[in-house]
Coordinates of C-alpha atoms in Angstrom, one line a residue:
M26 CA -11.4 -38.8 -27.4
S27 CA -15.7 -36.9 -26.8
K28 CA -16.0 -38.5 -24.2
I29 CA -12.3 -37.6 -22.2
F30 CA -13.5 -33.4 -22.9
N31 CA -17.0 -34.2 -21.6
Q32 CA -15.4 -35.7 -18.7
I33 CA -13.1 -32.7 -18.5
R34 CA -15.9 -30.1 -19.0
S35 CA -18.3 -31.9 -15.7
A36 CA -15.2 -32.1 -13.1
K37 CA -14.4 -28.6 -14.3
A38 CA -17.5 -27.5 -13.8
Q39 CA -18.1 -29.1 -10.1
L40 CA -15.1 -27.6 -9.9
S41 CA -15.9 -23.9 -10.2
Q42 CA -19.6 -24.8 -8.1
L43 CA -18.0 -25.7 -5.2
Y44 CA -15.1 -22.7 -6.1
K45 CA -17.1 -19.5 -5.7
P46 CA -18.7 -20.5 -2.7
S47 CA -15.6 -21.0 -0.6
V48 CA -14.1 -17.7 -2.5
A49 CA -17.4 -16.3 -1.8
F50 CA -16.8 -17.1 1.6
A51 CA -13.4 -16.4 2.2
R52 CA -14.2 -13.0 1.0
S53 CA -16.9 -12.1 3.4
V54 CA -15.3 -13.8 6.4
L55 CA -12.1 -11.8 5.8
I56 CA -14.0 -8.9 4.9
A57 CA -15.9 -8.6 8.3
T58 CA -12.4 -9.6 9.9
A59 CA -10.4 -6.8 8.9
A60 CA -12.5 -4.0 9.6
V61 CA -14.6 -5.6 12.8
T62 CA -10.2 -6.4 13.8
L63 CA -9.3 -2.4 12.6
S64 CA -11.9 -1.2 14.7
L65 CA -11.8 -3.5 17.8
M66 CA -7.8 -1.6 18.1
G67 CA -8.4 1.8 18.1
A68 CA -11.0 1.2 20.6
R69 CA -7.8 0.3 22.4
Q70 CA -6.0 2.8 21.4
L71 CA -9.1 5.6 22.6
G72 CA -8.6 4.5 25.8
I73 CA -12.8 2.2 25.4
L74 CA -11.2 -1.1 26.6
E75 CA -9.9 -0.3 29.3
S76 CA -12.1 -0.8 32.3
V77 CA -14.3 -3.5 30.7
E78 CA -10.2 -4.9 29.9
L79 CA -9.4 -4.4 34.2
N80 CA -12.5 -5.8 34.8
A81 CA -11.5 -9.2 33.5
Y82 CA -8.3 -8.7 35.2
D83 CA -9.7 -8.7 38.5
Q84 CA -11.5 -11.6 38.1
M85 CA -9.1 -13.4 37.0
V86 CA -7.0 -12.5 40.2
R87 CA -10.4 -13.5 42.4
L88 CA -10.8 -16.7 40.3
R89 CA -7.1 -17.8 41.0
P90 CA -7.1 -20.1 43.7
D91 CA -5.4 -18.7 47.5
E92 CA -1.3 -19.3 48.1
S93 CA -0.2 -20.7 50.8
P94 CA 0.8 -17.9 53.2
D95 CA 4.5 -16.7 52.4
S96 CA 6.7 -18.0 56.0
R97 CA 9.4 -15.3 55.0
L98 CA 6.7 -12.9 56.4
L99 CA 5.3 -11.5 60.0
I100 CA 2.5 -8.9 59.3
V101 CA 2.2 -7.2 63.6
G102 CA -0.8 -5.3 62.8
I103 CA -2.4 -3.4 65.4
T104 CA -6.1 -3.8 65.4
E105 CA -8.4 -1.7 66.9
S106 CA -8.6 -3.9 69.5
D107 CA -5.0 -2.5 70.5
I108 CA -5.6 0.8 69.9
Q109 CA -8.6 0.5 73.2
R110 CA -6.0 -1.4 75.5
L111 CA -3.7 0.8 75.2
K112 CA -5.7 3.8 75.2
Q113 CA -4.0 5.1 72.7
W114 CA -4.4 7.1 69.9
P115 CA -2.4 7.8 67.5
I116 CA 0.5 4.5 69.1
S117 CA 3.3 7.2 71.3
D118 CA 7.1 6.8 70.4
R119 CA 7.6 5.5 73.5
K120 CA 5.2 2.4 72.3
I121 CA 6.9 2.2 69.6
A122 CA 10.3 1.9 70.3
E123 CA 9.6 -0.4 73.1
I124 CA 8.1 -3.1 70.4
L125 CA 10.9 -2.4 68.5
Q126 CA 13.5 -3.3 71.2
K127 CA 11.4 -5.6 72.0
L128 CA 11.8 -7.9 67.9
E129 CA 16.1 -7.1 68.0
K130 CA 15.6 -9.6 70.9
L131 CA 14.1 -11.9 68.4
Q132 CA 16.3 -11.2 66.0
P133 CA 14.6 -11.2 62.9
R134 CA 16.3 -10.4 59.3
V135 CA 15.0 -6.7 58.9
I136 CA 12.2 -4.8 60.6
G137 CA 9.5 -2.1 57.8
L138 CA 7.9 0.4 60.2
D139 CA 4.6 1.3 58.4
V140 CA 3.4 4.1 60.7
L141 CA 4.6 7.9 60.2
R142 CA 7.0 9.1 62.9
D143 CA 7.2 12.9 60.9
V144 CA 6.2 14.8 64.1
P145 CA 6.5 13.3 68.1
L146 CA 3.2 11.6 68.9
G147 CA 2.8 11.5 73.0
E148 CA 6.5 10.5 75.4
G149 CA 9.8 8.9 74.0
R150 CA 10.4 11.0 71.0
E151 CA 14.4 11.1 72.4
E152 CA 13.7 7.1 72.8
L153 CA 12.3 6.4 69.7
T154 CA 15.5 8.2 67.8
K155 CA 18.4 6.6 70.3
V156 CA 16.5 3.0 68.6
L157 CA 16.0 3.6 65.4
S158 CA 19.3 5.1 65.0
R159 CA 21.2 2.1 67.1
S160 CA 19.7 -0.7 64.9
D161 CA 20.7 -1.5 61.6
R162 CA 17.5 -3.5 61.0
T163 CA 14.8 -0.6 60.6
I164 CA 13.4 0.6 57.5
G165 CA 11.4 3.4 58.4
V166 CA 8.8 4.9 55.3
C167 CA 7.9 8.2 54.4
L168 CA 5.2 9.6 51.4
V169 CA 6.3 11.5 48.3
T170 CA 4.9 14.3 47.4
D171 CA 2.1 15.0 44.2
G172 CA 3.8 17.5 42.8
S173 CA 2.2 20.2 43.7
A174 CA 2.9 22.3 46.5
D175 CA -0.3 21.4 49.5
S176 CA 1.1 18.5 49.4
P177 CA 4.6 18.5 50.5
G178 CA 5.3 14.5 51.9
S179 CA 6.0 13.0 54.3
P180 CA 9.7 13.6 56.1
P181 CA 10.5 9.9 56.9
P182 CA 11.0 9.6 60.9
P183 CA 14.8 11.1 62.8
G184 CA 17.6 9.3 63.4
I185 CA 17.4 7.2 60.1
P186 CA 19.7 7.3 57.5
K187 CA 19.3 7.6 54.2
D188 CA 19.9 4.0 53.5
R189 CA 17.2 2.6 55.6
I190 CA 14.0 4.7 54.4
G191 CA 11.3 3.7 51.6
F192 CA 8.6 5.4 50.0
A193 CA 5.1 4.0 51.3
D194 CA 3.0 5.1 48.0
F195 CA 1.1 2.6 45.2
G196 CA 0.5 3.8 41.9
V197 CA -3.3 3.8 42.2
D198 CA -5.8 3.2 39.5
Q199 CA -9.0 5.2 38.7
G200 CA -11.7 4.4 41.2
G201 CA -9.6 3.7 43.8
V202 CA -7.6 -0.3 42.8
V203 CA -3.6 -0.8 43.5
R204 CA -2.7 -3.0 41.0
R205 CA 0.7 -1.4 40.6
A206 CA 3.6 -0.9 42.8
L207 CA 6.4 1.1 42.4
L208 CA 9.6 -0.7 42.9
F209 CA 11.4 3.4 42.6
M210 CA 11.4 6.6 41.8
K211 CA 12.4 10.0 41.2
P212 CA 10.1 12.9 43.3
P213 CA 8.4 15.0 41.1
T214 CA 9.3 18.8 41.1
I215 CA 7.1 20.7 42.8
E216 CA 4.9 23.1 41.8
G217 CA 6.6 26.4 41.7
N218 CA 9.7 25.1 43.9
L219 CA 7.3 26.3 47.1
V220 CA 8.3 23.6 50.0
A221 CA 7.5 25.0 53.4
E222 CA 9.7 22.0 54.7
K223 CA 13.1 20.1 52.3
H224 CA 12.8 16.5 53.3
L225 CA 13.7 13.7 51.7
C226 CA 10.8 12.7 49.6
N227 CA 10.3 15.7 48.1
D228 CA 14.2 15.9 46.9
N229 CA 13.4 16.2 42.7
S230 CA 17.6 14.9 42.8
Q231 CA 17.7 11.5 44.8
V232 CA 16.7 8.2 43.7
L233 CA 14.5 6.7 46.3
F234 CA 13.6 2.8 46.7
S235 CA 10.6 2.0 48.0
F236 CA 9.6 0.4 51.2
N237 CA 9.2 -2.9 49.3
L238 CA 12.2 -2.8 47.4
Q239 CA 13.8 -1.9 50.7
L240 CA 12.8 -5.2 53.0
A241 CA 13.0 -7.5 50.3
L242 CA 17.0 -6.4 49.2
R243 CA 17.8 -6.2 53.4
Y244 CA 16.4 -9.7 53.4
L245 CA 18.2 -11.8 50.1
K246 CA 21.4 -9.5 50.9
P247 CA 22.7 -12.3 53.2
E248 CA 22.4 -14.8 50.2
K249 CA 25.1 -12.3 47.9
I250 CA 21.7 -11.2 46.0
Y251 CA 21.7 -7.0 44.8
P252 CA 20.1 -5.2 42.0
K253 CA 21.5 -4.5 38.9
L254 CA 20.5 -2.4 36.8
A255 CA 20.7 -3.4 33.0
S256 CA 21.8 -1.7 29.4
D257 CA 18.1 -1.1 29.1
K258 CA 17.1 0.1 32.1
S259 CA 15.7 -3.0 33.6
L260 CA 15.8 -4.4 36.8
W261 CA 17.9 -7.3 37.8
L262 CA 18.0 -9.3 40.9
G263 CA 20.3 -13.1 40.4
K264 CA 18.9 -14.5 37.9
T265 CA 15.4 -12.6 37.7
Q266 CA 14.4 -9.7 35.6
F267 CA 11.9 -7.1 37.0
K268 CA 10.5 -5.7 33.5
Q269 CA 9.1 -2.5 34.0
L270 CA 5.4 -1.9 33.1
S271 CA 4.4 0.7 30.0
A272 CA 1.9 2.7 29.4
N273 CA 0.1 0.2 27.5
D274 CA 0.8 -3.4 28.4
G275 CA -2.6 -5.1 29.5
G276 CA -5.9 -4.2 29.3
Y277 CA -4.1 -0.8 30.1
K278 CA -4.2 2.7 28.2
N279 CA -1.9 5.1 28.6
V280 CA -0.9 5.1 32.6
D281 CA 0.6 6.8 34.5
V282 CA 3.9 4.8 35.0
R283 CA 6.3 7.0 36.7
G284 CA 9.2 5.9 38.1
Y285 CA 9.4 2.4 38.1
Q286 CA 6.7 0.0 37.7
I287 CA 5.8 -3.6 38.1
L288 CA 2.7 -5.1 38.1
I289 CA 1.2 -7.0 41.8
N290 CA 1.0 -10.3 41.5
Y291 CA -0.9 -10.4 44.6
R292 CA -0.8 -14.2 46.5
A293 CA -3.8 -14.5 48.5
R294 CA -6.6 -13.2 49.3
K295 CA -6.6 -12.8 53.2
K296 CA -3.9 -14.3 54.6
V297 CA -0.8 -13.5 52.1
A298 CA 1.3 -14.5 55.2
N299 CA 1.3 -15.3 59.4
Q300 CA 0.2 -11.8 61.1
V301 CA -0.1 -11.4 64.7
K302 CA -0.9 -8.4 67.3
L303 CA 0.2 -6.0 68.1
M304 CA -0.1 -6.3 71.8
D305 CA 1.1 -10.6 70.8
I306 CA 4.4 -8.4 70.8
L307 CA 4.6 -6.3 73.7
E308 CA 2.7 -9.2 76.9
G309 CA 5.8 -11.5 74.6
K310 CA 2.5 -13.7 73.5
I311 CA 4.5 -14.7 70.5
D312 CA 6.9 -18.1 69.2
P313 CA 9.9 -15.9 68.8
N314 CA 10.5 -19.1 65.2
L315 CA 7.7 -16.8 64.1
V316 CA 10.4 -13.5 64.0
K317 CA 13.7 -15.2 64.1
D318 CA 15.5 -14.5 60.6
K319 CA 12.3 -13.2 58.7
I320 CA 10.6 -9.7 57.4
V321 CA 8.7 -8.4 59.8
M322 CA 6.7 -5.5 58.7
I323 CA 4.5 -2.7 61.4
G324 CA 1.4 -1.4 60.3
Y325 CA -2.1 -0.4 61.3
T326 CA -4.4 -2.8 60.0
S327 CA -7.8 -1.0 62.5
E328 CA -10.8 0.1 59.6
T329 CA -11.0 3.4 61.7
V330 CA -7.2 4.7 59.9
K331 CA -7.7 5.2 57.1
D332 CA -4.6 3.0 55.9
F333 CA -6.4 0.7 53.7
F334 CA -7.1 0.6 49.2
Y335 CA -8.8 -1.3 47.0
T336 CA -8.1 -4.1 45.6
P337 CA -8.9 -6.2 42.7
Y338 CA -10.4 -8.5 46.0
S339 CA -12.9 -5.9 47.1
A340 CA -15.1 -6.0 43.5
G341 CA -18.8 -7.5 45.2
K342 CA -17.9 -7.3 48.5
N343 CA -20.5 -5.9 50.8
E344 CA -17.8 -6.4 53.7
N345 CA -14.1 -6.1 55.0
Q346 CA -13.2 -4.4 50.9
F347 CA -10.2 -2.7 51.5
M348 CA -6.8 -4.2 52.1
P349 CA -4.7 -2.5 55.0
G350 CA -1.9 -0.8 53.7
I351 CA 0.7 -3.4 56.0
V352 CA -0.9 -6.5 53.7
T353 CA -1.2 -5.1 50.3
H354 CA 2.6 -4.4 51.4
A355 CA 3.3 -7.5 52.0
Q356 CA 2.0 -9.4 48.9
V357 CA 4.6 -6.7 47.0
V358 CA 7.3 -8.2 48.5
S359 CA 6.0 -11.9 48.8
Q360 CA 6.1 -10.9 45.3
I361 CA 9.5 -9.8 45.4
L362 CA 11.3 -12.8 47.3
S363 CA 8.8 -15.7 45.7
G364 CA 10.8 -14.6 42.0
V365 CA 13.6 -14.6 43.0
L366 CA 14.3 -17.6 45.2
D367 CA 11.2 -19.9 44.5
N368 CA 10.5 -18.6 40.4
R369 CA 7.0 -17.6 41.0
P370 CA 6.1 -16.2 37.7
L371 CA 6.4 -12.5 37.5
F372 CA 4.0 -10.3 35.0
W373 CA 4.3 -10.5 31.6
F374 CA 2.7 -9.6 28.1
W375 CA 2.6 -10.4 24.7
P376 CA 3.9 -7.6 21.9
K377 CA 1.0 -5.6 19.6
W378 CA 1.4 -7.2 16.9
V379 CA 1.2 -11.2 18.7
E380 CA -2.2 -9.5 20.4
I381 CA -3.4 -8.3 16.8
L382 CA -3.4 -11.8 15.7
W383 CA -5.2 -12.6 19.3
I384 CA -7.9 -10.4 18.3
S385 CA -8.0 -11.2 14.5
G386 CA -7.5 -15.3 15.0
W387 CA -10.9 -15.3 16.8
S388 CA -12.5 -12.7 14.9
I389 CA -12.0 -15.0 11.9
V390 CA -13.4 -17.8 14.5
G391 CA -16.5 -16.2 14.7
G392 CA -17.1 -15.1 11.2
T393 CA -16.3 -18.8 10.4
L394 CA -19.2 -20.3 12.6
A395 CA -21.8 -17.7 11.6
W396 CA -21.0 -18.8 7.7
R397 CA -21.8 -22.9 8.5
M398 CA -23.9 -22.9 10.9
T399 CA -27.6 -21.5 9.7
H400 CA -29.7 -22.3 13.0
P401 CA -30.4 -19.5 15.1
T402 CA -30.6 -21.6 18.4
R403 CA -27.3 -23.8 17.7
L404 CA -25.7 -20.6 16.7
T405 CA -26.0 -18.4 19.8
L406 CA -25.5 -21.8 22.3
T407 CA -22.0 -22.6 20.5
F408 CA -20.5 -19.3 20.5
L409 CA -21.5 -19.5 24.2
A410 CA -19.6 -21.9 24.1
M411 CA -16.7 -20.2 22.6
L412 CA -16.9 -17.5 24.7
G413 CA -16.4 -19.9 27.7
V414 CA -13.7 -21.3 25.3
C415 CA -12.2 -18.4 24.8
F416 CA -12.1 -16.4 29.2
I417 CA -10.5 -19.8 30.1
I418 CA -7.5 -20.2 27.3
C419 CA -6.7 -16.6 29.2
F420 CA -7.2 -17.8 32.2
G421 CA -4.9 -20.5 31.7
I422 CA -2.1 -17.6 30.6
F423 CA -3.1 -16.4 33.4
L424 CA -2.0 -18.3 35.1
L425 CA 1.1 -18.9 33.7
G426 CA 1.7 -14.9 34.4
G427 CA 0.7 -13.3 31.2
W428 CA -1.9 -11.3 31.3
V429 CA -3.7 -11.2 27.5
P430 CA -6.3 -9.4 26.1
V431 CA -9.8 -10.6 27.4
A432 CA -12.7 -8.3 26.2
A433 CA -11.4 -7.9 22.3
P434 CA -11.4 -11.8 21.5
A435 CA -14.4 -12.0 22.8
L436 CA -15.9 -9.0 21.1
A437 CA -14.0 -9.8 18.0
L438 CA -15.9 -13.0 18.0
I439 CA -19.3 -12.1 18.5
A440 CA -19.4 -8.7 15.8
T441 CA -17.9 -10.2 13.3
G442 CA -20.3 -13.7 13.9
G443 CA -23.5 -10.8 14.1
S444 CA -22.2 -8.8 11.1
I445 CA -22.1 -12.5 9.0
V446 CA -25.2 -13.5 10.0
S447 CA -27.0 -9.8 9.7
A448 CA -25.1 -9.4 6.2
D449 CA -26.7 -13.4 5.3
R450 CA -30.5 -12.4 5.9
F451 CA -30.2 -8.4 4.3
N452 CA -28.7 -10.4 0.9
K453 CA -31.5 -12.9 1.6
S454 CA -34.1 -10.2 1.8
G455 CA -36.0 -7.8 -1.0
Y456 CA -34.0 -5.0 -0.1
G457 CA -30.9 -6.6 -1.0
K458 CA -31.6 -7.8 -3.9
V459 CA -32.7 -4.5 -5.7
I460 CA -30.1 -2.4 -4.3
S461 CA -28.3 -5.1 -5.9
A462 CA -29.6 -4.7 -9.3
Q463 CA -29.3 -1.1 -9.2
I464 CA -26.3 -1.0 -8.0
K465 CA -25.4 -3.7 -11.5
Q466 CA -27.5 -1.6 -13.4
V467 CA -25.2 2.0 -12.9
F468 CA -21.9 -0.6 -13.0
K469 CA -23.0 -1.1 -15.9
V470 CA -24.0 1.6 -17.8
E471 CA -20.2 2.8 -16.9
I472 CA -19.0 -0.2 -18.0
D473 CA -20.0 0.0 -22.3
Q474 CA -19.4 3.7 -22.2
A475 CA -15.8 3.0 -21.5
K476 CA -15.7 -0.1 -23.4
K477 CA -16.7 2.6 -26.3
D478 CA -14.6 4.9 -25.4
E479 CA -11.4 1.8 -25.4
E480 CA -12.8 1.1 -28.8
V481 CA -12.7 4.4 -30.4
A482 CA -9.3 5.2 -28.5
E483 CA -7.9 1.5 -30.3
I484 CA -8.5 2.9 -33.1
T485 CA -7.8 6.3 -33.6
Q486 CA -4.0 5.6 -32.4
S487 CA -4.4 2.6 -34.7
Q488 CA -1.1 3.3 -37.5
F489 CA -3.2 2.9 -40.2
F490 CA -5.3 6.0 -38.3
K491 CA -1.4 8.1 -37.7
D492 CA -1.1 7.2 -41.5
L493 CA -4.1 8.8 -42.8
Q494 CA -4.0 11.9 -40.2
K495 CA -0.2 12.2 -41.9
K496 CA -1.5 11.9 -45.5
K497 CA -4.2 14.9 -44.8
D498 CA -1.6 17.0 -43.8
Q499 CA 0.2 16.4 -46.6
F500 CA -2.5 17.4 -48.8
K501 CA -2.6 20.4 -46.8
A502 CA 0.4 20.9 -47.7
S503 CA 1.2 21.3 -51.1
K504 CA -3.0 22.3 -52.1
K505 CA -1.0 25.5 -50.0
E506 CA 2.3 24.8 -52.5
I507 CA 0.3 25.0 -55.3
S508 CA -1.7 27.9 -54.5
A509 CA 0.7 29.9 -53.6
K510 CA 3.1 28.9 -57.4
E511 CA 1.6 30.9 -60.8
P512 CA -1.6 29.7 -62.2
L513 CA -1.3 26.1 -64.8
P514 CA -1.2 25.8 -68.1
A515 CA -4.6 25.1 -69.4
T516 CA -3.9 22.0 -70.4
E517 CA -2.6 21.2 -66.7
I518 CA -6.2 22.8 -65.6
I519 CA -7.9 21.2 -67.5
V520 CA -6.3 16.9 -67.5
G521 CA -7.1 17.8 -63.5
S522 CA -9.9 20.2 -63.5
T523 CA -12.0 18.1 -61.7
E524 CA -9.8 16.5 -59.4
L525 CA -8.7 19.7 -57.8
Q526 CA -12.0 21.2 -58.0
N527 CA -13.2 18.6 -55.4
T528 CA -10.3 18.6 -53.0
E529 CA -10.1 22.6 -53.1
S530 CA -13.8 22.9 -52.1
Q531 CA -13.7 19.6 -49.5
P532 CA -9.9 19.3 -47.8
D533 CA -11.0 18.3 -44.4
D534 CA -13.1 14.9 -46.5
Y535 CA -9.7 13.5 -47.8
L536 CA -10.7 10.3 -46.0
N537 CA -14.3 9.8 -47.3
Q538 CA -13.4 11.0 -51.1
L539 CA -10.5 8.5 -51.1
Q540 CA -13.0 5.6 -50.2
Q541 CA -16.2 7.2 -52.3
K542 CA -12.7 6.8 -55.7
A543 CA -11.3 3.4 -54.1
Q544 CA -15.5 2.3 -54.4
Q545 CA -16.2 3.5 -58.3
Q546 CA -13.0 2.0 -59.3
K547 CA -13.8 -1.4 -57.5
R548 CA -17.7 -1.2 -60.3
R549 CA -16.8 0.1 -62.5
P550 CA -15.4 -2.2 -65.2
P551 CA -11.3 -2.2 -66.2
L552 CA -10.1 -0.4 -69.7
T553 CA -9.0 -1.8 -72.1
E554 CA -5.7 -1.0 -74.6
A555 CA -8.6 -0.4 -77.3
E556 CA -10.1 2.1 -75.3
K557 CA -6.9 3.5 -73.5
D558 CA -5.9 4.4 -76.5
S559 CA -8.9 6.6 -77.6
Q560 CA -9.3 7.9 -75.0
N561 CA -5.9 9.3 -75.1
A562 CA -5.8 10.0 -78.6
V563 CA -9.4 12.3 -77.9
N564 CA -7.6 14.3 -74.8
V565 CA -4.7 15.2 -77.4
E566 CA -7.1 16.0 -80.0
G567 CA -9.1 18.6 -77.9
L568 CA -5.6 19.4 -76.6
K569 CA -4.9 20.6 -80.2
N570 CA -8.1 22.2 -81.3
D571 CA -7.7 24.7 -77.7
S572 CA -4.0 25.8 -79.0
G573 CA -3.2 25.6 -82.8
S574 CA -0.4 27.8 -82.3
E575 CA 2.1 25.3 -79.6
T576 CA 4.9 24.8 -80.9
E577 CA 6.2 21.1 -80.6
S578 CA 8.3 20.6 -77.2
E579 CA 4.3 22.3 -75.7
K580 CA 3.1 18.8 -77.5
N581 CA 5.6 16.8 -76.0
S582 CA 5.1 18.4 -72.2
E583 CA 0.6 17.7 -73.2
N584 CA 1.8 14.3 -73.8
A585 CA 4.2 13.7 -70.9
L586 CA 1.1 15.6 -68.8
I587 CA -1.4 12.7 -69.8
V588 CA 0.6 9.8 -68.7
D589 CA 1.4 11.7 -65.5
K590 CA -2.0 12.1 -64.7
K591 CA -2.5 8.0 -65.6
N592 CA -0.3 6.8 -63.5
N593 CA -1.1 8.9 -61.0
D594 CA -5.1 7.5 -61.2
S595 CA -3.7 4.0 -61.4
A596 CA -1.0 4.7 -58.1
M597 CA -4.3 6.5 -56.4
E598 CA -6.7 3.6 -57.2
T599 CA -4.7 1.0 -55.7
E600 CA -3.5 3.1 -52.4
A601 CA -7.8 3.3 -52.7
D602 CA -7.8 -0.1 -52.7
G603 CA -5.4 -1.4 -50.0
E604 CA -6.8 1.0 -47.5
L605 CA -10.4 0.4 -48.6
T606 CA -9.4 -3.7 -48.0
Y607 CA -7.6 -2.9 -43.9
L608 CA -11.0 -0.7 -42.9
Q609 CA -13.1 -3.7 -44.0
A610 CA -11.2 -5.8 -42.2
K611 CA -10.4 -4.0 -39.3
A612 CA -15.1 -3.5 -39.2
R613 CA -14.7 -7.9 -39.6
D614 CA -12.6 -8.0 -36.6
M615 CA -14.5 -5.8 -34.6
R616 CA -17.6 -7.1 -35.1
S617 CA -15.6 -10.6 -34.2
R618 CA -14.8 -9.3 -30.6
K619 CA -17.8 -7.4 -30.1
S620 CA -20.1 -11.0 -30.1
A621 CA -17.3 -12.5 -28.0
K622 CA -18.1 -10.1 -25.7
N623 CA -21.5 -10.3 -25.7
R624 CA -21.0 -14.6 -25.5
I625 CA -19.0 -13.5 -22.3
K626 CA -21.5 -10.6 -20.9
E627 CA -24.6 -13.2 -21.4
Q628 CA -22.8 -16.0 -19.6
K629 CA -21.7 -14.2 -16.3
N630 CA -25.7 -12.5 -16.5
Q631 CA -27.1 -16.6 -16.3
D632 CA -24.1 -17.3 -14.2
L633 CA -25.7 -15.1 -12.0
E634 CA -29.3 -16.3 -12.5
D635 CA -28.5 -19.5 -11.4
K636 CA -26.3 -17.6 -8.3
E637 CA -29.2 -16.1 -7.0
R638 CA -31.9 -19.0 -7.6
K639 CA -29.8 -21.0 -4.7
D640 CA -30.1 -18.3 -2.7

């Protein structure tokens, strides 16, 4: 039987040795993970990581393979060579009207004119107005005011009705990079409401569609696909939902999302659609199949014209850093058509609680690797490999249309691993042990004092102590009653003179007197019957000698008083014995508790020393 018990104790000890490192590991990693995750989420809320996340987004856009050109679109670019050959700058209204007439004959489904014609340019203003008013295929552009009196916006070309006007504005991030597209919006109110000319694109009462959305809707109309707004104010085209971009989606933090915006899903770096020159249209050098039933978009592609934008493709390029405005519009039109007709994924984002789990998960990975691996070179290579895995996962999700945090989990991996390594080095150094010993000493003093206070509180709150306090109060009250009465006869004073004098002189030391009396009673041998009778006789004779003139009734009173005195002494002796026995038992119990606590403390100190020697 003892052998079985020994085996159980041995297994328990081994399990304890295995359990302690696991608990220490879990505690260290979880504390570091919580601290790093909270710090990174706070940094994201403050916008500190926004630029890093946007750069990661741009990098993933550049790493994606280009998709094939969208055959539903044709870009007619006004190049620098076209300007030189026409010897016109800007292109006159007459040439614009001529281009539109030639394209009309080729039967495109819709024509988008991304050229501002708010004021007459050259000859042919009336011709242009007539062409624009008669054609139901042409979509014109305007520029929306930014809300300042100095920028009231640019009105649309003349002769085009409201339902064929679209604004050409984009959502531009810091650095001039275009990552967001506006689908519709209400023009902002101009400061001071001072407008030189009131027009469609600075009228705050109007809801305007963008140039991109107008072209896409015109193309989808024969397919019987119309825009709808759901109850949550989201835009639906057929079975495709275009979710509105929020201020904190993806890597953004408090971005300006006025109007209805989406994140641009760029199709290709260079050739998003087939492209021809303006002179090819004027000279008839174009395949009619490129135009028929297509979206034809006309705009400047010359770099001398300031109609271009920085895009995610611009970084790291010395030349051709800009994308012409007409090509950027083509990217958005292709995105809308591909999402509705080809099921091309639109961008989606994780909710915040999933992002927190994503970041904390990589934080746990970093802490676990740092705890398990001690070799510096191996640990460094492993961390580099895990950073690569993190980016590959994020890039794979990006290819599926999801934009998830990239910089935050990478920083969580590094920060948690670094904190675990630093803490381990600190604990193994002499500084860590010295600080640990000082902290233990401080807590030991506080714990010892707390134990003493706890023991005192336990004694003072016990029922026995309360009974003693109650008896003390009763004795004080009885003393006051005795002093208030008339003086007792001499016999009564003689009988209780010793006890009353001691009690009156020290009423607050009742407990000490009680203990001393009980001990005296214990040490004194019990009286025999003969001794008790002799003592009573002596007391009676003394009383007789002192008061010879007493009556028989007084003698009887004296005898009764003596008997009461004996009974009181016996009762007090019994009570003192019981109280002394209880105090002795209480003392033994407290000594046994203190001894057990000392043994537990010594065992803990021994375990701690063993662990430090192992470390």
